[in-house]
Each structure stands twice: as structure tokens, then as C-alpha cells.
XYZ file of C-alpha atoms in Angstrom:
396
model
C 164.960 150.327 118.153
C 166.480 151.464 114.875
C 166.318 148.205 112.900
C 163.341 145.819 112.905
C 163.449 142.205 113.952
C 161.442 139.677 111.958
C 158.391 138.608 113.970
C 156.796 135.265 113.105
C 153.454 134.657 114.811
C 152.237 131.114 115.402
C 149.415 128.815 116.405
C 147.061 127.807 119.182
C 147.971 128.447 122.843
C 151.391 129.880 122.074
C 149.745 132.417 119.773
C 147.586 133.554 122.706
C 150.663 133.854 124.930
C 152.563 135.677 122.172
C 150.031 138.517 122.230
C 150.054 138.811 126.025
C 153.870 138.820 126.175
C 154.041 141.624 123.628
C 151.377 143.691 125.370
C 152.627 143.233 128.952
C 156.385 142.684 128.700
C 157.628 144.266 125.461
C 155.560 147.189 124.189
C 155.380 149.136 127.497
C 159.191 149.290 127.580
C 160.390 149.116 123.967
C 159.796 151.245 120.877
C 159.200 147.930 119.157
C 159.941 147.644 115.441
C 159.163 144.356 113.721
C 158.462 143.062 110.249
C 155.458 140.868 110.956
C 154.653 137.509 109.350
C 151.660 135.439 110.381
C 152.834 131.817 110.260
C 149.618 130.540 111.764
C 148.373 127.496 109.887
C 145.367 129.254 108.248
C 147.599 131.952 106.747
C 150.165 129.414 105.567
C 147.368 127.511 103.841
C 145.946 130.718 102.342
C 149.339 131.680 100.868
C 150.288 128.116 99.827
C 153.072 128.368 102.415
C 154.728 131.285 100.586
C 154.597 133.347 103.775
C 156.991 130.913 105.472
C 159.546 131.374 102.701
C 159.060 135.151 102.829
C 159.708 135.164 106.583
C 162.898 133.152 106.130
C 164.151 135.539 103.439
C 163.321 138.513 105.682
C 165.476 136.940 108.400
C 168.401 136.903 105.975
C 167.710 140.587 105.254
C 167.476 141.829 108.859
C 169.678 139.265 110.604
C 167.468 138.663 113.651
C 164.079 136.957 113.993
C 161.789 135.780 116.779
C 159.341 132.940 116.123
C 156.259 131.620 117.896
C 155.565 127.876 117.951
C 153.702 126.604 114.875
C 151.777 123.510 113.812
C 153.298 120.994 111.427
C 150.092 119.412 110.103
C 149.414 115.693 110.026
C 146.383 113.990 108.475
C 144.164 114.873 111.437
C 145.199 118.550 111.234
C 144.502 118.667 107.500
C 140.939 117.626 108.242
C 140.596 119.873 111.309
C 141.796 123.006 109.512
C 140.441 121.987 106.083
C 143.873 122.496 104.506
C 144.706 122.330 100.816
C 147.533 119.933 101.566
C 149.744 118.612 104.375
C 152.225 121.508 104.494
C 155.804 120.800 105.531
C 157.296 121.915 108.847
C 157.739 125.712 108.847
C 160.758 125.260 111.097
C 162.210 122.868 108.545
C 161.671 125.396 105.744
C 163.257 128.250 107.694
C 166.212 126.101 108.697
C 166.711 124.990 105.106
C 166.734 128.596 103.851
C 169.123 129.773 106.587
C 171.238 126.553 106.598
C 171.807 126.947 110.316
C 172.409 124.996 113.488
C 169.928 125.060 116.378
C 171.454 125.420 119.853
C 169.142 124.528 122.726
C 169.997 124.871 126.395
C 167.973 124.585 129.622
C 166.893 127.686 131.541
C 168.123 127.061 135.082
C 166.682 128.290 138.367
C 167.781 127.727 141.956
C 164.477 126.105 142.941
C 164.170 123.496 140.174
C 166.790 120.779 139.964
C 167.230 118.176 137.211
C 165.326 114.898 137.464
C 168.619 113.205 136.600
C 170.290 113.817 139.946
C 173.869 113.591 138.690
C 173.328 116.428 136.178
C 175.081 119.379 137.777
C 175.661 121.558 134.710
C 173.528 122.431 131.670
C 173.606 120.241 128.566
C 173.376 122.184 125.304
C 171.876 120.366 122.314
C 173.333 121.427 118.949
C 170.854 120.265 116.339
C 171.628 120.178 112.639
C 168.827 122.184 111.080
C 168.856 121.031 107.480
C 167.329 118.130 105.551
C 166.528 114.704 106.996
C 162.862 113.813 107.491
C 161.890 117.494 107.719
C 162.493 117.991 103.994
C 162.043 114.373 102.972
C 159.825 112.935 100.257
C 157.428 110.183 101.222
C 154.652 108.122 99.725
C 151.919 105.780 100.767
C 152.572 102.694 98.631
C 149.114 101.574 97.451
C 149.878 98.124 96.025
C 152.636 95.550 95.449
C 155.527 96.819 93.338
C 159.199 97.736 93.242
C 160.556 100.847 94.997
C 163.854 102.158 93.601
C 166.373 104.840 94.507
C 167.551 106.578 91.332
C 170.259 109.214 90.824
C 171.075 110.993 87.565
C 174.201 113.149 87.727
C 174.824 116.311 85.720
C 178.059 114.830 84.389
C 176.515 111.518 83.427
C 176.889 109.473 86.609
C 173.836 107.343 87.255
C 172.858 104.615 89.674
C 169.720 102.738 90.568
C 169.142 100.540 93.599
C 166.121 98.599 94.717
C 164.810 99.799 98.054
C 162.220 97.066 98.459
C 159.974 94.766 96.428
C 156.594 95.373 98.046
C 154.374 92.307 98.247
C 151.657 94.439 99.886
C 150.850 98.132 100.524
C 153.207 100.075 102.772
C 155.103 103.337 103.095
C 158.211 104.767 101.451
C 160.433 107.679 102.422
C 163.565 109.299 101.025
C 165.573 111.987 102.792
C 168.707 113.859 101.881
C 171.551 116.039 103.074
C 174.556 117.718 101.483
C 178.233 118.146 102.314
C 178.105 121.954 102.429
C 175.406 121.940 105.108
C 177.113 119.193 107.105
C 180.355 121.191 106.966
C 178.536 124.304 108.210
C 176.981 122.273 111.011
C 180.369 120.929 112.083
C 182.073 124.332 112.060
C 179.182 125.937 113.948
C 179.497 123.284 116.667
C 183.273 123.585 116.927
C 183.087 127.396 117.048
C 180.346 127.329 119.686
C 182.362 124.895 121.811
C 185.392 127.188 121.642
C 183.309 130.281 122.417
C 181.708 128.648 125.465
C 184.751 126.544 126.448
C 182.720 123.345 126.609
C 183.538 119.837 125.440
C 181.724 118.787 122.250
C 180.105 115.384 121.751
C 178.774 114.206 118.402
C 176.790 111.035 117.756
C 175.177 109.236 114.806
C 174.474 105.602 113.874
C 177.197 105.091 111.271
C 177.396 101.341 111.945
C 173.905 100.978 110.451
C 173.746 103.957 108.089
C 177.046 103.339 106.318
C 176.728 106.208 103.835
C 174.342 108.809 105.261
C 175.405 108.838 108.923
C 178.995 107.908 108.145
C 179.315 111.032 105.984
C 178.423 113.137 109.035
C 181.007 111.311 111.129
C 183.763 111.670 108.530
C 183.069 115.356 107.759
C 183.177 116.207 111.481
C 186.408 114.267 111.950
C 188.121 115.766 108.891
C 187.207 119.339 109.830
C 188.221 118.802 113.447
C 191.616 117.347 112.526
C 192.436 120.003 109.923
C 190.962 123.132 111.526
C 190.153 122.730 115.207
C 192.288 120.102 116.930
C 195.036 122.530 117.945
C 192.477 125.165 119.015
C 190.672 122.620 121.209
C 193.928 121.509 122.818
C 194.849 125.125 123.545
C 191.417 125.777 125.048
C 191.627 122.613 127.164
C 188.442 121.090 125.730
C 187.805 117.847 123.847
C 185.864 116.559 120.861
C 184.309 113.133 121.320
C 182.424 110.927 118.834
C 180.304 107.900 119.692
C 177.228 106.069 118.455
C 173.888 107.687 119.294
C 172.750 104.839 121.568
C 176.035 104.930 123.491
C 175.796 108.718 123.720
C 172.329 108.480 125.305
C 173.670 106.123 127.972
C 176.724 108.327 128.609
C 174.602 111.487 128.832
C 172.427 109.919 131.529
C 175.508 109.060 133.596
C 177.270 112.393 133.061
C 177.372 115.576 135.136
C 176.484 117.695 132.073
C 178.423 120.791 131.115
C 178.969 119.925 127.433
C 177.490 120.433 123.969
C 175.819 117.408 122.407
C 175.675 117.699 118.612
C 172.941 115.660 116.917
C 171.527 115.208 113.448
C 168.208 116.936 112.782
C 165.733 114.304 113.992
C 167.976 113.102 116.832
C 168.315 116.671 118.062
C 164.568 117.220 117.918
C 163.965 114.210 120.168
C 166.933 114.589 122.522
C 166.346 118.289 123.172
C 162.880 117.444 124.487
C 164.340 114.733 126.719
C 167.033 117.042 128.091
C 164.682 119.976 128.637
C 162.115 117.826 130.441
C 164.777 116.267 132.659
C 166.035 119.748 133.569
C 162.518 120.871 134.439
C 160.078 121.514 131.615
C 159.839 121.694 127.845
C 158.974 125.352 128.372
C 162.238 125.960 130.222
C 164.635 125.781 127.292
C 166.159 128.362 124.972
C 166.424 127.704 121.248
C 168.327 129.747 118.681
C 169.032 128.985 115.032
C 172.440 130.319 113.971
C 173.281 130.458 110.257
C 176.840 130.315 108.869
C 176.568 133.936 107.694
C 175.540 135.231 111.107
C 171.738 135.316 111.094
C 169.852 134.460 114.295
C 166.317 133.119 114.739
C 165.070 132.731 118.319
C 162.135 130.468 119.118
C 160.505 128.385 121.828
C 161.761 124.813 121.830
C 158.279 123.357 122.409
C 155.086 123.057 120.382
C 151.776 124.908 120.376
C 150.405 123.292 123.603
C 147.366 121.894 121.813
C 145.622 120.406 124.885
C 145.675 123.757 126.641
C 144.394 125.440 123.461
C 141.357 123.158 123.241
C 140.630 123.782 126.916
C 141.000 127.549 126.459
C 138.693 127.499 123.418
C 136.046 125.452 125.217
C 135.991 127.360 128.504
C 137.297 130.824 127.624
C 139.413 130.628 130.788
C 143.152 131.265 130.777
C 145.216 128.118 131.285
C 148.390 127.759 133.337
C 150.650 127.356 130.301
C 154.332 128.091 130.853
C 155.452 131.061 128.655
C 159.103 131.158 129.766
C 160.665 129.740 126.585
C 158.665 132.191 124.474
C 159.702 135.087 126.734
C 163.341 134.041 126.377
C 162.912 133.907 122.595
C 161.913 137.580 122.695
C 164.681 138.529 125.142
C 167.281 136.732 123.043
C 166.165 138.368 119.803
C 165.988 141.848 121.317
C 169.414 141.455 122.938
C 170.952 140.257 119.670
C 169.332 143.160 117.773
C 170.779 145.531 120.352
C 174.194 143.892 120.026
C 174.147 144.250 116.237
C 172.958 147.878 116.390
C 175.205 148.836 119.346
C 172.027 149.669 121.243
C 173.188 148.922 124.791
C 169.823 149.795 126.321
C 168.140 147.103 124.237
C 170.764 144.533 125.253
C 170.263 145.544 128.874
C 166.494 145.210 128.559
C 166.836 141.647 127.290
C 168.934 140.722 130.328
C 166.494 142.399 132.725
C 163.545 140.592 131.145
C 165.257 137.252 131.714
C 166.202 138.152 135.308
C 162.650 139.281 136.100
C 161.350 135.961 134.768
C 163.782 133.871 136.813
C 163.197 136.012 139.923
C 159.445 135.468 139.582
C 159.871 131.685 139.540
C 162.359 131.731 142.422
C 159.913 133.812 144.469
C 157.443 130.920 144.221
C 155.129 132.298 141.524
C 154.966 129.536 138.910
C 152.809 127.890 136.246
C 151.188 124.490 136.717
C 153.851 122.462 134.926
C 156.425 123.500 137.561
C 154.303 122.681 140.631
C 155.758 119.227 141.206
C 159.256 120.339 140.245
C 159.660 123.452 142.371
C 161.567 122.656 145.576
C 160.506 125.720 147.533
C 158.433 125.252 150.723
C 154.793 124.578 149.888
C 153.622 127.750 151.619
C 155.757 129.869 149.276
C 154.444 128.362 146.038
C 151.651 130.143 144.163
C 150.424 128.489 140.978
C 149.146 131.137 138.566
C 147.568 131.085 135.159
C 149.641 132.367 132.236
C 148.274 135.912 132.321
C 148.846 136.251 136.082
C 152.353 134.815 135.752
C 153.259 137.291 133.002
C 151.787 140.154 135.053
C 154.000 139.113 137.983
C 157.037 139.290 135.704
C 155.922 142.720 134.452
C 155.693 144.015 138.026
C 159.325 143.064 138.630
C 160.409 144.376 135.252
């Protein structure tokens, strides 16, 4: 390697796997160069979350990053880790800084077929990666009172609207987005559809959210009509808008083979549904692509907390699936090689992915795939995470 990639370490069981993957699958084969940031929750708390912002800025500097799964703390986590405060989602911070779109697609093998039997082709989730609840402001309302939404414009425009007159305690949340980010999201989706020659679906709930969601709908439609309609017709692909609830029903009846663009929260939820239906949450790629060409690869799942507690209590390796984290590394290394015209690095990324798929198709799997793998029972060997990674290394 000639240029570093930004390496963002994480939390709990995925942090354990991160170390094993580096030691067994990366460092024996690669002159690895990274700029390392520890985004584990203790370090984020120690630095008042500055390290997350530093990692995001480093990604803009180097163009390629790989990220381990991290904890977004809730009240229970604040107490467990004795945090100074309930820090915001690190993914949300990074996505805000990069203003990108997250593309998530299932990792397919010949021995695991989708739970939804009519799904014949992969479904790629394009998730807007800016704003919404991930950068929202929220309060616990302690007593009766009036909640208001207030805007004061730089040029003098002002408005004030009552959200609710509380007759008792409750909760209050405000979230935001902006036209420039929505425009970037739309163009990223249209460009990705053209590059992959797939139909593009987009869905919101504009019938209920007549300003927020409708702005997404209108920006997509305006950009499509003015910039992409002719290109889509030439490519023989379509752009389709529908309400989010209708889209869910249509997706379940479809054969797949399209990109489904969703707002931030919708994409978070639907990507987990799609990945699980295709096999496992750990069998999905995830890459954040910014408008200026920066790439951040990550696992689409969380920190596998239950396995972490078990590992801490027993000291025994669990059978946690590391495939999505492996593919985050392979994707980042391949992209770094592509940028640097380092063909050997690109080739290594492809070989790492093939060795992983070949290992699964040979019958060596982790526990989450046991009831999904359609190989004969005598061929299936359930391994713990370390053994599974070692089997991949032997093929690599």
C-alpha cells in the first residue's frame, strides 16, 4: 500500500472480530497502512466524541475508510459505561460530515436462498445518510406546557407553530434535513442505478408528512425529469415512486433486482429486513458514498451485544458471523487499490471475498447460518468465529 485507509475500530464482539480479521486475513498478505481511530465507546466518551469527528475528517482527506460496528448509547448504556452523556450515533456523525448515501446489498451464496421465495435477485437498499432522527434534537417534557416550532431566518422571515399543548409529561423531538443533501442523495441514487443498470424505487410517506417527506418526493422528481429521464430511457431502466407502505408490500411480492431508495430511518430498518430475508444481518455489504467521491465501508449490523456478554462471561469464542466485517475490509482495500492504481490490492480484495464465499459453500459456517444453509447435513460444520476465519485464511 502507498496511501493509508482510515481505520475506525469499534465495540464489543465486533471489536474482537476486527482484531482477528486483521491478524489472520489482512496483515499476513498486505503491507497494511492505516490511520487508526478508536471509536469504541470509552474513547468517544474520553474525547467528548471529538475522535468521531476527526475520523470523519480523515476520511475526507484520504478518500477511503473502513469502520467496525459501534454502540449508539441509550440510557442503559450510559449507566453501564458510566458515560458523561448520551453521545449521538457515530454513524450519523460520519454521514453528516461526508453527506453521503449508504448502499447496502446482500452477500449471496449458492447454498443460502432468500426466505422470501420469490426473491431471485439481490435488492440494494440506498439509504439517505444525513439528518432525520440521527441528528435530531429531543427532550423529555417534564410537566404540562406548550411546545412550539420556531424559525428565525437570516433575512427576517420568521414563523412559530404550536406542536402540542401538553396536559401531562411526555416527549418531544425535532429533526431536520436540507435541500442540498436531498439533492445529493437523489443524484447518487440515479447515478448508481445507471452504473448498475437497475431500476430505482423511491418511497416516503408524503401523504402524511406534507412538507418534510413531500420535499424528498419533489426533489427526486424534479432532478429525474431534468437530468436523468432520457438517460434512464436509453439504459432501459425505470424510476418509480410510491408510498413507503405500498413499497414494502411491492418489495415482498417482487423478484428483486432493483435499488430501493429510502430516507435515513426507513433505510436503517428496511436494510435489516432485506438482509435477514436474504440470509443474515451479517451477510450484507454497506458502503457510504459521498458526492465528492469518498468511500466508507462498514458492516451493516451492530456490535452483537449478546455474544459479547457471553464471551466476557465465559472467555470462550462465540460463533459470531464476521462476513460483513470481512467484506468491509475487502471493499475498502479494493477501492484504495483502484484509487492508487494498485492492481494487486484490488485483486486481493476480490480473492478475500471469494475465499469467504467458498468457505461457506464448502459447508463451514457460523451458527447463524445453520438453519439457512441448504447443503446436506453431513457437509455442514458449524465453527466458532476464530475457526471460521482460519478456514478462510487457509483458502486465501
